[in-house]
Short mmCIF file of C-alpha atoms in Angstrom, two decimals:
data_model
loop_
_atom_site.label_atom_id
_atom_site.label_comp_id
_atom_site.label_asym_id
_atom_site.label_seq_id
_atom_site.Cartn_x
_atom_site.Cartn_y
_atom_site.Cartn_z
CA MET A 161 35.45 28.66 -2.69
CA GLU A 162 33.48 31.50 -4.19
CA ARG A 163 30.30 29.89 -3.04
CA HIS A 164 31.38 30.01 0.58
CA LEU A 165 32.22 33.70 0.27
CA MET A 166 28.80 34.38 -1.14
CA ASP A 167 27.21 32.37 1.63
CA SER A 168 28.59 34.62 4.30
CA GLN A 169 26.81 37.54 2.68
CA ILE A 170 23.54 35.68 2.71
CA LYS A 171 21.92 34.78 5.97
CA GLY A 172 22.62 31.08 6.53
CA VAL A 173 22.61 28.65 3.67
CA SER A 174 18.89 28.78 2.94
CA THR A 175 18.33 31.68 0.67
CA GLY A 176 15.21 33.73 0.52
CA THR A 177 12.27 31.44 1.11
CA THR A 178 9.47 30.54 3.41
CA ILE A 179 8.02 27.09 2.84
CA LEU A 180 5.78 24.91 4.92
CA ALA A 181 3.65 21.79 4.80
CA VAL A 182 0.93 20.83 7.29
CA THR A 183 -1.20 17.70 7.53
CA PHE A 184 -4.86 17.95 8.44
CA ASN A 185 -7.72 15.54 8.69
CA GLY A 186 -7.91 14.01 5.23
CA GLY A 187 -5.13 15.85 3.46
CA VAL A 188 -2.10 18.07 3.52
CA ILE A 189 -1.52 21.74 2.70
CA ILE A 190 1.77 22.80 1.23
CA GLY A 191 2.65 26.48 0.92
CA SER A 192 5.38 28.91 -0.01
CA ASP A 193 6.12 32.54 -0.76
CA SER A 194 7.04 33.62 -4.28
CA ARG A 195 10.19 35.70 -3.99
CA ALA A 196 13.53 34.81 -5.61
CA SER A 197 16.42 37.01 -4.56
CA ILE A 198 20.10 37.43 -5.24
CA GLY A 199 22.18 38.01 -2.16
CA GLY A 200 19.33 39.68 -0.30
CA TYR A 201 19.52 42.99 -2.10
CA TYR A 202 17.82 42.32 -5.44
CA VAL A 203 14.52 40.60 -6.04
CA SER A 204 15.02 38.63 -9.20
CA SER A 205 11.43 37.38 -9.34
CA LYS A 206 8.30 38.38 -7.45
CA THR A 207 6.14 35.54 -8.65
CA ILE A 208 8.21 32.40 -8.77
CA ASN A 209 6.53 29.06 -8.13
CA LYS A 210 8.30 27.05 -5.47
CA LEU A 211 5.69 24.31 -5.33
CA ILE A 212 6.66 21.64 -7.83
CA GLN A 213 4.30 18.82 -8.61
CA VAL A 214 6.27 15.57 -8.80
CA HIS A 215 3.25 13.32 -9.16
CA ASP A 216 -0.56 13.42 -9.15
CA ARG A 217 -0.83 13.69 -5.39
CA ILE A 218 2.74 14.56 -4.40
CA PHE A 219 4.24 18.05 -4.27
CA CYS A 220 7.64 19.35 -3.35
CA CYS A 221 8.59 22.78 -2.09
CA ILE A 222 12.11 23.98 -2.68
CA ALA A 223 14.50 26.03 -0.60
CA GLY A 224 18.08 27.03 -1.17
CA SER A 225 19.70 27.51 -4.53
CA LEU A 226 16.86 27.58 -7.03
CA ALA A 227 19.01 26.23 -9.83
CA ASP A 228 20.00 23.19 -7.77
CA ALA A 229 16.45 22.69 -6.59
CA GLN A 230 15.02 22.81 -10.07
CA ALA A 231 17.61 20.36 -11.38
CA VAL A 232 16.97 17.92 -8.55
CA THR A 233 13.19 18.09 -8.80
CA LYS A 234 13.35 17.56 -12.54
CA ALA A 235 15.40 14.38 -12.05
CA ALA A 236 13.18 13.26 -9.19
CA LYS A 237 10.01 13.86 -11.19
CA PHE A 238 11.29 11.61 -13.94
CA GLN A 239 12.38 8.86 -11.56
CA ILE A 240 9.12 8.93 -9.64
CA SER A 241 7.02 8.87 -12.78
CA PHE A 242 8.99 5.90 -14.13
CA HIS A 243 8.75 4.13 -10.79
CA SER A 244 5.00 4.69 -10.69
CA ILE A 245 4.55 3.24 -14.18
CA GLN A 246 6.64 0.18 -13.28
CA MET A 247 4.67 -0.34 -10.06
CA GLU A 248 1.39 0.14 -11.92
CA SER A 249 0.15 2.22 -9.00
CA PRO A 250 0.58 5.76 -7.68
CA PRO A 251 3.86 6.16 -5.79
CA LEU A 252 4.01 6.36 -2.02
CA VAL A 253 4.89 9.78 -0.64
CA LYS A 254 7.72 8.05 1.21
CA ALA A 255 9.07 6.69 -2.07
CA ALA A 256 9.06 10.17 -3.63
CA ALA A 257 10.78 11.65 -0.60
CA SER A 258 13.35 8.82 -0.68
CA VAL A 259 14.16 9.54 -4.32
CA LEU A 260 14.82 13.18 -3.45
CA LYS A 261 16.84 12.16 -0.45
CA GLU A 262 19.06 9.85 -2.52
CA LEU A 263 19.73 12.65 -5.00
CA CYS A 264 20.53 15.13 -2.21
CA TYR A 265 22.70 12.73 -0.22
CA ASN A 266 24.70 11.33 -3.11
CA ASN A 267 25.41 14.80 -4.47
CA LYS A 268 25.74 16.64 -1.21
CA GLU A 269 29.10 18.19 -2.14
CA GLU A 270 27.70 19.99 -5.17
CA LEU A 271 24.14 20.77 -4.12
CA GLN A 272 22.66 23.40 -1.87
CA ALA A 273 18.98 22.66 -1.82
CA GLY A 274 16.49 21.43 0.76
CA PHE A 275 12.96 20.19 0.19
CA ILE A 276 9.69 19.56 1.84
CA THR A 277 7.79 16.71 0.22
CA ALA A 278 4.10 16.41 0.99
CA GLY A 279 1.30 14.43 -0.48
CA TRP A 280 -1.38 11.83 -0.13
CA ASP A 281 -1.17 8.10 -0.82
CA ARG A 282 -3.51 5.18 -0.32
CA LYS A 283 -1.32 3.40 2.22
CA LYS A 284 -0.68 6.07 4.86
CA GLY A 285 -2.87 8.99 3.78
CA PRO A 286 -1.52 12.54 4.10
CA GLN A 287 2.19 12.79 4.95
CA VAL A 288 4.93 15.41 5.19
CA TYR A 289 8.65 14.65 4.78
CA THR A 290 11.59 16.98 5.20
CA VAL A 291 14.68 16.39 3.09
CA ALA A 292 17.38 18.55 4.60
CA LEU A 293 20.47 19.95 2.90
CA GLY A 294 22.80 16.98 3.42
CA GLY A 295 20.18 14.40 2.62
CA MET A 296 18.44 13.73 5.93
CA LEU A 297 14.92 12.36 5.56
CA LEU A 298 12.44 12.97 8.34
CA SER A 299 8.70 12.43 8.60
CA GLN A 300 6.75 15.00 10.59
CA PRO A 301 3.11 16.03 11.01
CA PHE A 302 4.06 19.52 9.83
CA THR A 303 7.24 21.32 8.99
CA ILE A 304 8.50 24.78 8.05
CA GLY A 305 11.63 25.65 6.10
CA GLY A 306 13.62 28.36 4.41
CA SER A 307 15.09 31.54 5.80
CA GLY A 308 11.66 32.96 6.69
CA SER A 309 10.82 29.96 8.82
CA THR A 310 13.03 31.17 11.66
CA TYR A 311 10.51 33.95 12.37
CA ILE A 312 7.55 31.64 12.72
CA TYR A 313 8.81 28.71 14.78
CA GLY A 314 7.06 30.12 17.82
CA TYR A 315 3.82 30.71 15.98
CA ALA A 316 3.86 27.28 14.36
CA ASP A 317 4.66 25.42 17.57
CA ALA A 318 1.98 27.29 19.46
CA LYS A 319 -0.80 27.18 16.90
CA TYR A 320 -0.45 23.75 15.30
CA LYS A 321 -3.01 21.15 16.33
CA PRO A 322 -3.18 17.60 14.98
CA ASP A 323 -6.29 16.60 13.00
CA MET A 324 -7.39 20.09 12.02
CA SER A 325 -10.13 20.65 9.49
CA LYS A 326 -9.24 21.93 6.03
CA GLU A 327 -10.37 25.48 6.83
CA GLU A 328 -8.46 25.62 10.14
CA CYS A 329 -5.38 24.31 8.38
CA LEU A 330 -5.67 26.85 5.58
CA GLN A 331 -5.92 29.65 8.15
CA PHE A 332 -2.90 28.30 10.00
CA ALA A 333 -0.79 28.04 6.85
CA THR A 334 -1.83 31.44 5.52
CA ASN A 335 -1.10 33.15 8.82
CA ALA A 336 2.27 31.46 9.13
CA LEU A 337 3.29 32.50 5.62
CA ALA A 338 2.05 36.04 6.13
CA LEU A 339 3.97 36.44 9.38
CA ALA A 340 7.18 35.09 7.87
CA MET A 341 6.89 37.17 4.72
CA GLY A 342 6.23 40.21 6.89
CA ARG A 343 9.52 39.92 8.75
CA ASP A 344 11.93 38.18 6.37
CA ASN A 345 13.24 40.55 3.73
CA VAL A 346 14.03 37.74 1.32
CA SER A 347 10.55 36.21 1.48
CA GLY A 348 7.59 37.94 -0.08
CA GLY A 349 5.36 38.31 -3.07
CA VAL A 350 2.25 36.18 -3.12
CA ALA A 351 1.40 33.19 -1.00
CA HIS A 352 1.05 29.93 -2.95
CA LEU A 353 -0.96 27.20 -1.28
CA VAL A 354 -1.81 23.74 -2.56
CA VAL A 355 -4.36 21.53 -0.84
CA ILE A 356 -3.81 17.82 -1.56
CA THR A 357 -6.48 15.27 -0.69
CA GLU A 358 -7.59 11.90 -1.99
CA GLU A 359 -10.08 13.69 -4.26
CA GLY A 360 -7.60 16.00 -5.90
CA VAL A 361 -5.32 19.00 -5.82
CA GLU A 362 -6.45 22.60 -5.27
CA HIS A 363 -4.23 25.63 -5.94
CA ILE A 364 -4.83 28.79 -3.97
CA VAL A 365 -2.93 32.01 -4.64
CA ILE A 366 -3.22 34.86 -2.19
CA PRO A 367 -1.79 38.16 -3.46
CA GLY A 368 0.32 40.17 -1.05
CA ASP A 369 -2.34 42.75 -0.29
CA LYS A 370 -4.94 40.09 0.53
CA LEU A 371 -2.77 38.36 3.12
CA PRO A 372 -3.91 38.59 6.75
CA LYS A 373 -2.60 41.70 8.47
CA PHE A 374 -1.20 41.72 11.97
CA HIS A 375 -0.35 44.55 14.33
CA ASP A 376 1.75 47.36 12.88
CA GLU A 377 0.56 46.70 9.30
CA MET B 154 5.87 -35.46 -24.02
CA SER B 155 9.46 -35.32 -25.16
CA SER B 156 10.60 -34.38 -28.61
CA ILE B 157 14.01 -34.34 -30.23
CA GLY B 158 15.21 -30.97 -31.40
CA THR B 159 18.26 -32.16 -33.27
CA GLY B 160 20.14 -29.32 -34.79
CA TYR B 161 17.98 -26.58 -33.29
CA ASP B 162 18.71 -27.25 -29.67
CA LEU B 163 22.33 -26.32 -29.30
CA SER B 164 21.91 -22.70 -28.29
CA ALA B 165 19.30 -20.52 -26.73
CA SER B 166 19.56 -18.11 -29.61
CA THR B 167 18.07 -20.58 -32.08
CA PHE B 168 14.39 -21.21 -32.76
CA SER B 169 13.25 -24.57 -34.05
CA PRO B 170 11.09 -24.66 -37.20
CA ASP B 171 8.00 -25.12 -35.06
CA GLY B 172 8.81 -22.04 -33.03
CA ARG B 173 10.33 -23.51 -29.87
CA VAL B 174 13.50 -22.65 -28.03
CA PHE B 175 14.70 -26.07 -26.97
CA GLN B 176 17.35 -24.92 -24.55
CA VAL B 177 14.65 -23.30 -22.43
CA GLU B 178 12.58 -26.47 -22.55
CA TYR B 179 15.60 -28.53 -21.53
CA ALA B 180 16.12 -26.14 -18.63
CA MET B 181 12.57 -26.87 -17.53
CA LYS B 182 13.35 -30.58 -17.66
CA ALA B 183 16.21 -29.95 -15.27
CA VAL B 184 13.64 -28.54 -12.87
CA GLU B 185 11.49 -31.60 -13.27
CA ASN B 186 14.37 -33.82 -12.18
CA SER B 187 14.54 -32.09 -8.82
CA SER B 188 12.41 -32.93 -5.82
CA THR B 189 9.17 -31.11 -5.20
CA ALA B 190 8.61 -27.69 -3.71
CA ILE B 191 5.19 -26.17 -3.09
CA GLY B 192 3.90 -22.80 -2.01
CA ILE B 193 0.34 -22.02 -0.94
CA ARG B 194 -1.24 -18.67 -0.15
CA CYS B 195 -3.98 -18.50 2.44
CA LYS B 196 -6.00 -15.67 3.84
CA ASP B 197 -3.35 -14.38 6.24
CA GLY B 198 -0.02 -15.58 4.84
CA VAL B 199 2.01 -17.90 2.65
CA VAL B 200 3.44 -21.33 3.51
CA PHE B 201 6.29 -23.08 1.67
CA GLY B 202 7.07 -26.78 1.80
CA VAL B 203 10.07 -28.49 0.20
CA GLU B 204 10.78 -32.20 -0.08
CA LYS B 205 14.53 -32.08 0.45
CA LEU B 206 15.99 -35.45 -0.56
CA ILE B 207 18.91 -36.59 1.56
CA LEU B 208 21.48 -38.12 -0.68
CA SER B 209 23.91 -39.13 2.03
CA LYS B 210 23.70 -39.95 5.72
CA LEU B 211 26.83 -37.89 6.21
CA TYR B 212 25.06 -34.61 5.47
CA GLU B 213 24.64 -32.25 8.39
CA GLN B 214 20.98 -31.84 9.24
CA GLY B 215 19.59 -28.66 7.78
CA SER B 216 22.29 -28.21 5.18
CA ASN B 217 21.61 -27.48 1.50
CA LYS B 218 18.61 -25.35 2.31
CA ARG B 219 16.14 -24.89 -0.49
CA ILE B 220 14.20 -22.07 1.05
CA PHE B 221 15.86 -18.66 1.09
CA ASN B 222 15.14 -15.33 2.69
CA VAL B 223 15.17 -12.63 0.06
CA ASP B 224 14.14 -9.75 2.27
CA ARG B 225 12.64 -9.62 5.70
CA HIS B 226 9.15 -10.09 4.29
CA VAL B 227 9.93 -12.29 1.25
CA GLY B 228 10.74 -15.98 1.06
CA MET B 229 11.86 -18.06 -1.92
CA ALA B 230 11.51 -21.82 -2.40
CA VAL B 231 13.42 -23.37 -5.29
CA ALA B 232 13.53 -26.47 -7.46
CA GLY B 233 16.12 -27.41 -10.05
CA LEU B 234 19.85 -26.81 -10.14
CA LEU B 235 20.59 -25.60 -6.63
CA ALA B 236 23.65 -23.58 -7.63
CA ASP B 237 21.61 -21.65 -10.20
CA ALA B 238 18.95 -21.07 -7.59
CA ARG B 239 21.44 -19.72 -5.07
CA SER B 240 22.80 -17.27 -7.61
CA LEU B 241 19.26 -16.09 -8.41
CA SER B 242 18.47 -15.66 -4.74
CA GLU B 243 21.40 -13.23 -4.57
CA VAL B 244 19.97 -11.36 -7.56
CA ALA B 245 16.60 -11.17 -5.85
CA ARG B 246 18.20 -9.96 -2.62
CA GLU B 247 20.03 -7.19 -4.43
CA GLU B 248 16.86 -6.09 -6.19
CA ALA B 249 14.96 -5.93 -2.93
CA SER B 250 17.80 -4.13 -1.20
CA ASN B 251 18.23 -1.55 -3.97
CA PHE B 252 14.52 -0.90 -4.00
CA ARG B 253 14.49 -0.24 -0.29
CA SER B 254 17.53 2.01 -0.61
CA ASN B 255 15.94 4.04 -3.41
CA TYR B 256 12.34 4.19 -2.31
CA GLY B 257 12.41 3.73 1.43
CA HIS B 258 9.91 0.86 1.74
CA ASN B 259 9.47 -2.90 1.26
CA ILE B 260 9.56 -4.07 -2.32
CA PRO B 261 6.12 -5.20 -3.55
CA LEU B 262 6.30 -8.89 -4.52
CA LYS B 263 4.76 -8.43 -7.95
CA TYR B 264 7.51 -5.98 -8.85
CA LEU B 265 10.27 -8.18 -7.39
CA SER B 266 9.10 -11.24 -9.28
CA GLU B 267 8.91 -9.25 -12.51
CA ARG B 268 12.42 -7.95 -12.03
CA VAL B 269 13.91 -11.37 -11.29
CA ALA B 270 11.88 -12.90 -14.13
CA MET B 271 13.33 -10.27 -16.46
CA TYR B 272 16.81 -11.29 -15.32
CA VAL B 273 16.08 -14.99 -15.88
CA HIS B 274 14.64 -14.17 -19.29
CA ALA B 275 17.79 -12.32 -20.32
CA TYR B 276 19.69 -15.59 -20.05
CA THR B 277 17.37 -17.17 -22.61
CA LEU B 278 18.36 -14.78 -25.35
CA TYR B 279 22.03 -15.48 -26.03
CA SER B 280 24.12 -18.39 -27.17
CA ALA B 281 27.00 -17.35 -24.94
CA VAL B 282 25.11 -18.27 -21.77
CA ARG B 283 22.74 -21.04 -20.79
CA PRO B 284 19.32 -20.49 -19.24
CA PHE B 285 18.96 -20.92 -15.49
CA GLY B 286 17.98 -24.48 -14.64
CA CYS B 287 15.68 -23.65 -11.78
CA SER B 288 12.17 -22.50 -11.01
CA PHE B 289 11.31 -20.73 -7.84
CA ILE B 290 8.32 -19.65 -5.82
CA LEU B 291 8.33 -16.26 -4.11
CA GLY B 292 6.01 -15.43 -1.26
CA SER B 293 5.50 -12.41 0.92
CA TYR B 294 3.14 -10.81 3.39
CA ASP B 295 2.40 -7.13 3.76
CA GLN B 296 0.00 -5.37 6.09
CA ASP B 297 -1.82 -3.57 3.28
CA ASP B 298 -1.43 -5.81 0.24
CA GLY B 299 -1.86 -9.04 2.21
CA PRO B 300 -0.21 -12.34 1.24
CA GLN B 301 1.24 -12.70 -2.27
CA LEU B 302 2.61 -15.72 -4.13
CA TYR B 303 4.49 -15.69 -7.44
CA MET B 304 6.30 -18.36 -9.42
CA VAL B 305 9.10 -17.82 -11.94
CA ASP B 306 10.23 -20.51 -14.38
CA PRO B 307 13.36 -20.82 -16.55
CA SER B 308 11.69 -19.15 -19.52
CA GLY B 309 11.43 -15.97 -17.50
CA ILE B 310 7.68 -15.69 -17.04
CA SER B 311 6.09 -15.05 -13.69
CA PHE B 312 2.53 -15.61 -12.58
CA GLY B 313 0.67 -14.94 -9.36
CA TYR B 314 -0.89 -17.95 -7.67
CA TRP B 315 -2.99 -19.10 -4.78
CA GLY B 316 -1.06 -22.36 -4.82
CA CYS B 317 1.69 -23.79 -7.01
CA ALA B 318 4.11 -26.68 -7.19
CA ILE B 319 7.44 -27.22 -8.95
CA GLY B 320 9.68 -30.26 -9.29
CA LYS B 321 9.21 -33.91 -10.08
CA ALA B 322 5.84 -34.46 -8.44
CA LYS B 323 4.30 -31.15 -9.36
CA GLN B 324 1.29 -32.71 -11.08
CA ALA B 325 0.36 -34.82 -8.07
CA ALA B 326 1.03 -31.91 -5.76
CA LYS B 327 -1.16 -29.61 -7.85
CA THR B 328 -4.00 -32.11 -7.65
CA GLU B 329 -3.74 -32.15 -3.88
CA ILE B 330 -3.46 -28.37 -3.67
CA GLU B 331 -6.59 -27.92 -5.74
CA LYS B 332 -8.54 -29.87 -3.14
CA LEU B 333 -7.79 -27.25 -0.51
CA GLN B 334 -9.94 -24.23 0.28
CA MET B 335 -6.92 -22.08 0.93
CA LYS B 336 -8.73 -18.75 0.77
CA ASP B 337 -10.51 -19.62 4.02
CA MET B 338 -7.57 -21.17 5.84
CA THR B 339 -5.13 -19.62 8.25
CA CYS B 340 -1.39 -20.25 8.20
CA ARG B 341 -1.54 -22.57 11.19
CA GLU B 342 -4.06 -24.82 9.46
CA LEU B 343 -2.20 -24.60 6.17
CA VAL B 344 1.14 -25.69 7.59
CA LYS B 345 -0.27 -29.10 8.38
CA GLU B 346 -1.81 -29.44 4.93
CA VAL B 347 1.45 -28.47 3.22
CA ALA B 348 3.34 -31.09 5.22
CA LYS B 349 0.69 -33.64 4.30
CA ILE B 350 0.97 -32.87 0.59
CA ILE B 351 4.75 -33.25 0.63
CA TYR B 352 4.42 -36.58 2.37
CA ILE B 353 1.78 -37.69 -0.12
CA VAL B 354 3.84 -36.87 -3.21
CA HIS B 355 7.07 -38.27 -1.84
CA ASP B 356 8.00 -41.48 -3.63
CA GLU B 357 9.13 -44.05 -1.05
CA VAL B 358 10.39 -46.43 -3.69
CA LYS B 359 12.60 -44.23 -5.80
CA ASP B 360 13.77 -41.73 -3.20
CA LYS B 361 14.59 -42.88 0.27
CA ALA B 362 15.14 -40.42 3.06
CA PHE B 363 13.93 -36.86 2.86
CA GLU B 364 13.84 -33.84 5.11
CA LEU B 365 10.78 -31.63 5.13
CA GLU B 366 11.64 -27.95 4.96
CA LEU B 367 8.76 -25.75 6.03
CA SER B 368 8.66 -21.99 6.14
CA TRP B 369 6.01 -19.33 6.39
CA VAL B 370 5.37 -15.62 6.31
CA GLY B 371 2.18 -13.95 7.40
CA GLU B 372 0.27 -12.35 10.20
CA VAL B 373 1.39 -15.19 12.45
CA THR B 374 5.03 -14.15 12.01
CA ASN B 375 4.28 -10.42 11.93
CA GLY B 376 5.26 -10.16 8.30
CA LYS B 377 8.67 -11.79 8.74
CA HIS B 378 9.61 -14.79 6.61
CA GLU B 379 11.09 -17.54 8.76
CA LEU B 380 11.35 -21.30 9.08
CA VAL B 381 8.39 -22.82 10.85
CA PRO B 382 9.28 -23.32 14.55
CA LYS B 383 10.36 -26.84 15.44
CA ASP B 384 7.35 -27.72 17.58
CA ILE B 385 4.86 -26.69 14.89
CA ARG B 386 6.85 -28.52 12.23
CA VAL B 387 6.92 -31.69 14.32
CA GLU B 388 3.17 -31.43 14.86
CA ALA B 389 2.60 -30.89 11.13
CA GLU B 390 4.74 -33.91 10.23
CA LYS B 391 2.86 -36.05 12.73
CA TYR B 392 -0.45 -34.96 11.17
CA ALA B 393 0.96 -35.74 7.72
CA LYS B 394 2.13 -39.21 8.69
CA VAL B 395 -1.14 -40.02 10.41
CA SER B 396 -3.20 -38.88 7.41
CA LEU B 397 -0.99 -40.91 5.10
CA ASN B 398 -1.34 -44.09 7.15
CA PHE B 399 -5.06 -43.55 7.40
CA LYS B 400 -5.35 -43.17 3.65
CA THR B 401 -3.23 -46.20 2.79
CA ASP B 402 -5.42 -48.41 5.03
CA SER B 403 -8.30 -48.28 2.62
CA THR B 404 -9.94 -51.38 4.01
CA THR B 405 -10.63 -50.04 7.49
CA ASP B 406 -14.04 -49.91 9.13
CA GLN B 407 -14.43 -46.24 8.41
CA GLY B 408 -15.06 -47.10 4.82
CA GLY B 409 -12.81 -46.92 1.86
CA PHE B 410 -11.04 -43.70 1.04
CA PRO B 411 -9.61 -43.60 -2.46
CA MET B 412 -5.87 -44.19 -2.61
CA PRO B 413 -3.93 -41.04 -3.50
CA CYS B 414 -2.51 -41.19 -6.98
CA LYS B 415 1.22 -41.62 -6.54
CA GLN B 416 3.44 -40.23 -9.24
CA GLY B 417 6.82 -41.70 -10.02
#
């Protein structure tokens, strides 16, 4: 009951986040802001990491209640790691996303967390999966999520191209995050980006003052 | 090579002084009493062949199937106690289904065979239950991993194979299988050879009528395990019968071919 009252104070059910994942030629870039807020009036952390590594080449970004998201990703990380050891091979991105989906769907009454799972596997290469609040699993070439995403749907739809190069994709992701963080009061801080390819995983952190500036800034 | 395990063979939870679990060995003997089943892996799929003995003319044709579908892409051919085999096929189906539900994709055959083997093995540990009296051959085809073939026996071990045989004529069948160059064959060619091998190992004297059950999974079926279509099966059986007649006429003008070694 209390939760529903709190929800009406917060915009929608996704609280304070901008997350995205974009595939490019040879890999996938996953990105998020770093702000954690309570109710939209207090920033509880300016530098939280919303990109959780669930396996060597698979990352998850979290949106919604951070407590729920952290609990779910912890359980998923264990299940995926065990699954990978049993299979004697790295897990498929689809398998990781399915594990998250099962957790979200089976506990949908209690949980309030959504995820974007992105990674690279040998079978299908770079992939992005959305696991929505109630446990829907959807595969897309790119996806955006969180409260800040509403401000960048136009930008993302207009600027996304399939088969981009790594640099083009980085520019696209950085711009999208910067624009969302610029307008959404509950998204902000630094921009975290992770580039996942067959070769490895690269973390990029862009502090707030180094983000691209647009008109009026 | 039989040996008496008097006193140490009453339960699966007892070792004999020379380190054997006789109940498991007896279970394997139960498999050897059943008619033959073979599975062969080729370059683009897997073919199963089962010599299904018809014990009564009153049986409906096609009843008492010995080849099961475990998942869309996995087939299972069995030998031994048929009721045990049916129960294990349900176990395998549940494993495959749970895997798909949890992980969103087809279960890899190596993993499935390990899981079912683990289940079979569990029944060799306790005196309260008896081991399963059946062996089975699992086969699958996947776009990326290609064709796979695994065999599980009552002791609960599983191995991957290019070709294997279980049942009463498994030795003779293995000899015939070894003659094949299966790595270079396609499913269509292999179907005929599998039919031929079943016909060769079938004992006309001891067992009368039999029905040949043939199934395959591979590129030819788009990764779906299914019974071989009737026209291809008929053609394969014709090829098998012709080859058999040809071989038994060893005094023809074409020169003597050695008689196949028939096992009782």
